[in-house]
Short mmCIF file of C-alpha atoms in Angstrom, two decimals:
data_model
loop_
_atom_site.label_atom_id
_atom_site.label_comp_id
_atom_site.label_asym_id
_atom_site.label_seq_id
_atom_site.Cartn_x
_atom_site.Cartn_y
_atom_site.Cartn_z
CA UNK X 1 7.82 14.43 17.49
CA UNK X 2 8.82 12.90 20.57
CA UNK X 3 12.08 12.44 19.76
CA UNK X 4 12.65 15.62 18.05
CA UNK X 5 11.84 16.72 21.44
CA UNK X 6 13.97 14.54 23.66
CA UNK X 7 16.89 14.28 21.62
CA UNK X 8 17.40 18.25 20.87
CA UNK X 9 16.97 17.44 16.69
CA UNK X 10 17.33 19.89 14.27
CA UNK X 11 17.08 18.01 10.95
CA UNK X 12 14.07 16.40 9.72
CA UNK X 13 13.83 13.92 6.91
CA UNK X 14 10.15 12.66 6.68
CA UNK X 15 7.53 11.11 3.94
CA UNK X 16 4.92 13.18 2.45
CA UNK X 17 2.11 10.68 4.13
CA UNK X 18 3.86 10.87 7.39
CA UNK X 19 4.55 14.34 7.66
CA UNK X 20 0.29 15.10 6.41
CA UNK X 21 -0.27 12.94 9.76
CA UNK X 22 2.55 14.96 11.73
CA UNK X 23 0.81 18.36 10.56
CA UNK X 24 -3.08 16.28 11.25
CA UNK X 25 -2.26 15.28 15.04
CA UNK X 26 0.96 17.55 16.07
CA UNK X 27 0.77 20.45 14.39
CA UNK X 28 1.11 22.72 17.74
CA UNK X 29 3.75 20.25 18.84
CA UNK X 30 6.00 20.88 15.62
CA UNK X 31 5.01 24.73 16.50
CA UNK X 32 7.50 24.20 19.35
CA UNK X 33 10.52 23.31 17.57
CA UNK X 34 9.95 26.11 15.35
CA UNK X 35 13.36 27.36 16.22
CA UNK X 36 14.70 24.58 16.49
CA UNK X 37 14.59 22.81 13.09
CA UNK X 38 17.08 24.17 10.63
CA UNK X 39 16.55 21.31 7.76
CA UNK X 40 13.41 19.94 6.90
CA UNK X 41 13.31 17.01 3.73
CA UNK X 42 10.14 16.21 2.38
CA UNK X 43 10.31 12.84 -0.07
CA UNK X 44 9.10 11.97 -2.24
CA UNK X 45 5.86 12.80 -3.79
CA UNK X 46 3.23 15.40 -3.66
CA UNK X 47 2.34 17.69 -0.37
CA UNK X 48 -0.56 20.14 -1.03
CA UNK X 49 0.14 23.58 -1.15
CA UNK X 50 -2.07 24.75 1.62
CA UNK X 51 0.63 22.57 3.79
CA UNK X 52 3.84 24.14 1.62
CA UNK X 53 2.36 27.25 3.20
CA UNK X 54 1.82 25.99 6.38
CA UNK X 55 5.29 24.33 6.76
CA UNK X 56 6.80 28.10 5.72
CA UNK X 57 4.66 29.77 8.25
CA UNK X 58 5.82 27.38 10.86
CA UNK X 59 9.37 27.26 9.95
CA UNK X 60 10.66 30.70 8.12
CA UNK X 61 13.95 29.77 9.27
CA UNK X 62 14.60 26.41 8.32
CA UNK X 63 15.49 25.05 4.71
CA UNK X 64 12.63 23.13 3.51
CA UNK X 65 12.86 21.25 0.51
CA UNK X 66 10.46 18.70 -1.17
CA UNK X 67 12.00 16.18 -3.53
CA UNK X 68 9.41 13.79 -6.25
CA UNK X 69 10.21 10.31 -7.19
CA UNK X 70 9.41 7.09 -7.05
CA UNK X 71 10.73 3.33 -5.81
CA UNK X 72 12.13 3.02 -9.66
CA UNK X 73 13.35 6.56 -9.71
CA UNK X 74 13.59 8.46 -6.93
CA UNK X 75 14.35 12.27 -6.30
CA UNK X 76 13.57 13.03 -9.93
CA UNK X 77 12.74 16.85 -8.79
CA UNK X 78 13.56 19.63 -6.27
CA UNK X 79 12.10 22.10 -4.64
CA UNK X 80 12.92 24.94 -1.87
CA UNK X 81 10.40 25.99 -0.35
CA UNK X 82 11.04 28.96 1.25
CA UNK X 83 13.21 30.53 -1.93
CA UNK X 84 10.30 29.52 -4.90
CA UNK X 85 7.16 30.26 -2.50
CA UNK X 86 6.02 31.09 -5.95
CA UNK X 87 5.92 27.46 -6.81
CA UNK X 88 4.71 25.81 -4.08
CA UNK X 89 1.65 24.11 -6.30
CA UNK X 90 4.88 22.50 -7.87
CA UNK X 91 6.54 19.79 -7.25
CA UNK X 92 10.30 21.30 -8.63
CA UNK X 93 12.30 21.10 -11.24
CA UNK X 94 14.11 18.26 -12.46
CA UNK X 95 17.99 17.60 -10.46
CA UNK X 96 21.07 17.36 -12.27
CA UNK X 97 21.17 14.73 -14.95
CA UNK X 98 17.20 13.76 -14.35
CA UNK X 99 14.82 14.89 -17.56
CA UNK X 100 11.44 14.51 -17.10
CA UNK X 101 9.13 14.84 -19.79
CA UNK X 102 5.15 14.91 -20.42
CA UNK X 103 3.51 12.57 -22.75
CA UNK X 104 0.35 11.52 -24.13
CA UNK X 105 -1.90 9.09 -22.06
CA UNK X 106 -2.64 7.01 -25.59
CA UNK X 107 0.74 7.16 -26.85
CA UNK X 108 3.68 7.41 -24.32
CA UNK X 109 5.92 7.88 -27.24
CA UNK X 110 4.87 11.24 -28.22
CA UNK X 111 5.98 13.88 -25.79
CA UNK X 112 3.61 17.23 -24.70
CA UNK X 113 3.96 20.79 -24.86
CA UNK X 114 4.82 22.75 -22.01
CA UNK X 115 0.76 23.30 -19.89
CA UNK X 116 -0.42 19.93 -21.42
CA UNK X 117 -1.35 17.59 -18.94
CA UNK X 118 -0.29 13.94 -19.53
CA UNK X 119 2.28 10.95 -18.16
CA UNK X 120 5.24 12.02 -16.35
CA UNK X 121 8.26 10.00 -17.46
CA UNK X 122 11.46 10.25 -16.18
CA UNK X 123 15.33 9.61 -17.56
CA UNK X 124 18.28 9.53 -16.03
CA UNK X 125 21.50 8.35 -13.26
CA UNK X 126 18.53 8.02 -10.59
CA UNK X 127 16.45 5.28 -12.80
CA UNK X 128 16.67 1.67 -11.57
CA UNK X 129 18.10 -0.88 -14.30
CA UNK X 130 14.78 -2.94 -14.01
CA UNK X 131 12.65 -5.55 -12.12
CA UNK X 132 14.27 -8.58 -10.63
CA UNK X 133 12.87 -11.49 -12.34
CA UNK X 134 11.07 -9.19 -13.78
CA UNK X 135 12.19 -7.58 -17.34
CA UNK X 136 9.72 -8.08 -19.35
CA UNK X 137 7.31 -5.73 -17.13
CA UNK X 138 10.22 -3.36 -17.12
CA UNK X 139 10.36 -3.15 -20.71
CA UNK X 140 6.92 -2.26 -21.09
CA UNK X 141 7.19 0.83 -18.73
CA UNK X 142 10.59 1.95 -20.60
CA UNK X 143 10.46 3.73 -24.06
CA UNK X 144 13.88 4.56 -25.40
CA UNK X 145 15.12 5.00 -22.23
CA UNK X 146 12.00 7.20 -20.82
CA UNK X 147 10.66 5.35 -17.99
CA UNK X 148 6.56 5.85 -17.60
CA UNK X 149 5.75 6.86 -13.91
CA UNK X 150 1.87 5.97 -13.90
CA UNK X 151 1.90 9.77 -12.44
CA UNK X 152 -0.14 12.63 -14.48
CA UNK X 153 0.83 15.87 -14.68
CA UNK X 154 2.22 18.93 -16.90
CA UNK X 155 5.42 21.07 -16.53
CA UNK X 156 5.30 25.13 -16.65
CA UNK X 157 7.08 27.30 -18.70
CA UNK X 158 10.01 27.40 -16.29
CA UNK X 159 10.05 23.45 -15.93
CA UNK X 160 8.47 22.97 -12.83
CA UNK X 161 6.25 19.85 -12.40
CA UNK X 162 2.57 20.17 -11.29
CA UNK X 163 1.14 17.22 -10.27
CA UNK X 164 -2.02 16.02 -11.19
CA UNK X 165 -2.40 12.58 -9.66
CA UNK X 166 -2.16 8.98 -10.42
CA UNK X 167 -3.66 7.69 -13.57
CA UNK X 168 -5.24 4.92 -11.52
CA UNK X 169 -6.92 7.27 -9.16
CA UNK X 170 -8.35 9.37 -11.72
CA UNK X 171 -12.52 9.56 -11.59
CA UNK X 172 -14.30 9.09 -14.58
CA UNK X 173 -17.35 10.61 -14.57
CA UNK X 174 -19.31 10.53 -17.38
CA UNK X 175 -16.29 10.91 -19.55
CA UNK X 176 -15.12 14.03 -17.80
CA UNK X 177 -12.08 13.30 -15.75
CA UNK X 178 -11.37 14.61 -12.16
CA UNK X 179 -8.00 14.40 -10.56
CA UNK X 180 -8.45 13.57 -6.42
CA UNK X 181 -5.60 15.89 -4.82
CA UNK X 182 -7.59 18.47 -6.91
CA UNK X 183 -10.68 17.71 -5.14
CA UNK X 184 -8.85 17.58 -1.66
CA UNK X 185 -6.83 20.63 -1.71
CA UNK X 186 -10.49 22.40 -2.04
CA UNK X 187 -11.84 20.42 0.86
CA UNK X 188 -8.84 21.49 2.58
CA UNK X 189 -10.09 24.74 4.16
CA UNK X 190 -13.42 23.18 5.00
CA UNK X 191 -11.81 20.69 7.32
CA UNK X 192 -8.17 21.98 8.10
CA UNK X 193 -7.23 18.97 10.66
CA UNK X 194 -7.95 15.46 10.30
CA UNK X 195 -7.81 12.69 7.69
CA UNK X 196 -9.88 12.17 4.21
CA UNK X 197 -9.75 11.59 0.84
CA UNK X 198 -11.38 11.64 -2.23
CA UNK X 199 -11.99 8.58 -4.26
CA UNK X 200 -14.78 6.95 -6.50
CA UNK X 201 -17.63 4.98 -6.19
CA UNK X 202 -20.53 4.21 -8.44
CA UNK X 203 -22.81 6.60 -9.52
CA UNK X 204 -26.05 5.98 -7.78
CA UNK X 205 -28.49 7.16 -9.88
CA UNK X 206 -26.83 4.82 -12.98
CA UNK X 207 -26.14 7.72 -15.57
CA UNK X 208 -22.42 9.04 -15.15
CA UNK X 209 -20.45 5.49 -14.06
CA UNK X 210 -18.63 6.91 -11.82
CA UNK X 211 -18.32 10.23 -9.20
CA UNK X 212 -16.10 11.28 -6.92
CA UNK X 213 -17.18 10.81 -3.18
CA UNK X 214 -15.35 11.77 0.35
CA UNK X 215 -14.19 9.55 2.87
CA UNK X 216 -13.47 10.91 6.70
CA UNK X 217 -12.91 8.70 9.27
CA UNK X 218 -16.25 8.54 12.17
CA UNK X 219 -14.38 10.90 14.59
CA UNK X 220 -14.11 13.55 11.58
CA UNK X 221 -18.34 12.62 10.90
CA UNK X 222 -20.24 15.00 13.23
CA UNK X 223 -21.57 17.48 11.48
CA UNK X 224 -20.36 17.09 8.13
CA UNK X 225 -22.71 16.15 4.83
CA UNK X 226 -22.61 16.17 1.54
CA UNK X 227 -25.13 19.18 1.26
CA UNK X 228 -22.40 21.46 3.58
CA UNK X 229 -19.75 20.32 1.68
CA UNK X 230 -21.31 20.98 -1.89
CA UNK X 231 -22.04 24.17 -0.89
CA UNK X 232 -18.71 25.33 0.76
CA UNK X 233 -17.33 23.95 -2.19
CA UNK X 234 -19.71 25.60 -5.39
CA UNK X 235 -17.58 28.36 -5.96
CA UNK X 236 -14.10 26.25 -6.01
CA UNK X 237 -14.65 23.33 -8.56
CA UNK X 238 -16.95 22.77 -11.29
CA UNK X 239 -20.19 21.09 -10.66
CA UNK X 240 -19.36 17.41 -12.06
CA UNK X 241 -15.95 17.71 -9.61
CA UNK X 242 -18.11 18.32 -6.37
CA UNK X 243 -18.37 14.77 -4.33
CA UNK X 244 -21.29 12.93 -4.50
CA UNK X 245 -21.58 11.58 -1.24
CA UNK X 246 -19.90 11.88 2.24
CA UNK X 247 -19.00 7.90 3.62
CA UNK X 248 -17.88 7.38 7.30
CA UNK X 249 -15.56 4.63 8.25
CA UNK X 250 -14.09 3.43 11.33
CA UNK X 251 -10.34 4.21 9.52
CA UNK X 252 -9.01 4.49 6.38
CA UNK X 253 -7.20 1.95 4.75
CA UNK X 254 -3.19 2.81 4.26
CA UNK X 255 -0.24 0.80 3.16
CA UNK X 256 1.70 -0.62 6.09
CA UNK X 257 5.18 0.28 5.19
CA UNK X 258 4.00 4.19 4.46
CA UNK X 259 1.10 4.98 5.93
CA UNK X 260 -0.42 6.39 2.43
CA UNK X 261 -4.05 6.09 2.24
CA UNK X 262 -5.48 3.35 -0.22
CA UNK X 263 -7.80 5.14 -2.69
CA UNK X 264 -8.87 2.01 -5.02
CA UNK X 265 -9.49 0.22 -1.48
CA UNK X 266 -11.68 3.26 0.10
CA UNK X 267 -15.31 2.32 -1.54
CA UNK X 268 -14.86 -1.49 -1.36
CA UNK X 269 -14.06 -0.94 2.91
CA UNK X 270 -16.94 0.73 3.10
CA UNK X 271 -19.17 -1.84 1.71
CA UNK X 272 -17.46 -4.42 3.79
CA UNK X 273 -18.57 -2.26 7.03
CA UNK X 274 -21.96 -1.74 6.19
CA UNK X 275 -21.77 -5.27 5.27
CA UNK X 276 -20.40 -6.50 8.88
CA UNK X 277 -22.49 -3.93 10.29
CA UNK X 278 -25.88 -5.92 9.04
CA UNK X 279 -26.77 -3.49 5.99
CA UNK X 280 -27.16 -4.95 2.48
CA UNK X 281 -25.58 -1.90 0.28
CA UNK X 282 -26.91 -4.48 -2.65
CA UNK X 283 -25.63 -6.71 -5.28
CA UNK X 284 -24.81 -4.40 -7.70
CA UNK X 285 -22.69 -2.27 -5.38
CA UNK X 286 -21.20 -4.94 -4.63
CA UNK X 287 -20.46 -6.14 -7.86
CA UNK X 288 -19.18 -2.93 -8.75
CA UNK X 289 -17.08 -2.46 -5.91
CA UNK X 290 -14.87 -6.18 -6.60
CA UNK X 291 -14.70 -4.84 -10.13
CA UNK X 292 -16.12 -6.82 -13.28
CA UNK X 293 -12.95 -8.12 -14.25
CA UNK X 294 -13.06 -10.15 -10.88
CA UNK X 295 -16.88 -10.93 -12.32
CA UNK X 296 -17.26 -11.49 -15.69
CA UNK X 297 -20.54 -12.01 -15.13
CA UNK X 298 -21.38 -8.54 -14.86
CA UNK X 299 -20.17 -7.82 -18.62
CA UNK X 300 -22.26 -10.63 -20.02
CA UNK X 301 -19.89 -13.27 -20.42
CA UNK X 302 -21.27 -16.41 -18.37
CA UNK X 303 -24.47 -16.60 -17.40
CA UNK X 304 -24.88 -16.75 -14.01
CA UNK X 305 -28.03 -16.31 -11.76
CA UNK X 306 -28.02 -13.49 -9.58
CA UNK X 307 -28.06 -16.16 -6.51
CA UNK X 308 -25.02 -17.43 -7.58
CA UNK X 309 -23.19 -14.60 -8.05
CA UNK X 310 -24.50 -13.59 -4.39
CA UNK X 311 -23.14 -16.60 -2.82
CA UNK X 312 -19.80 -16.28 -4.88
CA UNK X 313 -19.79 -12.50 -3.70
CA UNK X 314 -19.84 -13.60 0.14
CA UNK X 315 -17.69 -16.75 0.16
CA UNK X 316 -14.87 -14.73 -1.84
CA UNK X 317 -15.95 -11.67 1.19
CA UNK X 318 -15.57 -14.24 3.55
CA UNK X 319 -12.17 -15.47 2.28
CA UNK X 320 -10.83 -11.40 2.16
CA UNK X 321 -10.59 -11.59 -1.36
CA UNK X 322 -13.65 -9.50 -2.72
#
């Protein structure tokens, strides 16, 4: 922002995780260049539409666009913001000679109707030619030329792309599914500046697996529980979608070349502070938290004492590899 400042800018090409932490910490800051900004790229991935809005509001002169893709495909879609403010819960519609297509989680051969939620795949000029070293593991992401994303989501009748989430991030609770961004963009309102997520950790009374749970960062704490939040947030999502819990750490893990916030990493942190901190959260959490592939234990294939396991558990915590 700075330098937008200081070097009289008027273009803008930012990521959709740095531009959240732009609108988090700067937002009256980017106010001022209001007139000032005449392009503003967004790429590429998904930006909430409470923040589409936003970025409008604070620039109704400027051509914003947001663009989806990935490392092995990028700028599959397009989208103006300010001339479809009818499809800002979209992520676009597909460019020039990019397809994308929906298909079924079980079977990423058979493609969706329009509204059906499932695997994005993408085809087309802007797919790479594979993994370096690497084809094998290409191949199995590539069917006839349709390359699987790992993204869920469903396209409209007019072909614009909603975005659901990653398939990785999805919460399983008790066999009912719940998409994260969903889950944000309703805590959204309730806490308009500052940085969370949603993720999952294990259900605490044992009977659904897994629920969904937000993280905030301690300066975002005061005065927020899980009681507040359930309540704001009854008449926006379904009961099994509301987050279990509300857990405080010191930051939130991100990926250093991005800045995008770590959702499989969120739970296992905070463990690891309570941990350092002098709690016990317990072997089981902990279990649960490095993941029973990591412990095979856990599914009843060695038999190990529960001593063992806990000694195992804090050498490998020790070591950073929990």
């Amino acid at each position: 922002v700075e330098a937008l400042e200081a070097d009289n800018c008027n273009r803008l090409s930012v990521a959709v995780s740095g531009l959240r932490l732009i609108l988090d910490q700067e937002r009256e800051a980017l106010r001022r260049l209001s007139g000032r900004i005449t392009h503003l790229e967004l790429g590429t991935g998904h930006l909430p539409q409470a923040d589409c809005e936003l970025l409008t509001d604070l620039f109704p002169e400027a051509t914003c666009f947001l663009t989806y893709g990935l490392t092995e495909a990028i700028r599959c879609s397009f989208l103006d913001l300010s001339r479809r403010s009818d499809k800002l819960h979209t992520v676009g519609q597909p460019v020039a000679e990019t397809a994308l297509r929906i298909v079924d989680t079980d079977d990423p051969a058979r493609p969706l109707a329009p509204g059906q939620s499932g695997l994005i795949q993408v085809a087309g000029n802007n797919l790479a030619s594979g993994y370096h070293d690497l084809q094998e593991s290409w191949n199995q992401r590539v069917t006839e030329g349709w390359f699987t994303t790992g993204d869920l989501g469903h396209l409209d009748g007019e072909g614009f792309l909603v975005y659901e989430g990653r398939l990785d991030d999805m919460i399983n609770v008790g066999g009912l599914k719940v998409a994260p961004i969903e889950v944000e963009a309703a805590v959204r309102p309730l806490l308009p500046e500052g940085e969370f997520a949603i993720a999952t950790m294990p259900d605490r009374a044992g009977i659904e697996g897994e629920v969904p749970a937000l993280f905030l960062t301690r300066a975002m704490a005061p005065g927020i529980t899980v009681e507040r939040l359930r309540v704001g947030l009854k008449d926006r999502l379904p009961g099994f979608k509301l987050p279990r819990a509300v857990l405080v750490l010191d930051r939130l893990p991100k990926t250093p070349a991005t800045g995008k916030i770590i959702r499989g990493q969120l739970y296992r942190s905070w463990l690891e502070q309570k941990w350092r901190g002098g709690e016990n959260p317990g072997l089981l959490a902990r279990l649960r938290a490095a993941g029973t592939r990591r412990w095979p234990a856990v599914a009843g294939r060695l038999d190990l004492t529960r001593a063992r396991l806990a000694r195992q558990l804090e050498e490998s915590g020790k070591s950073g590899t929990a």
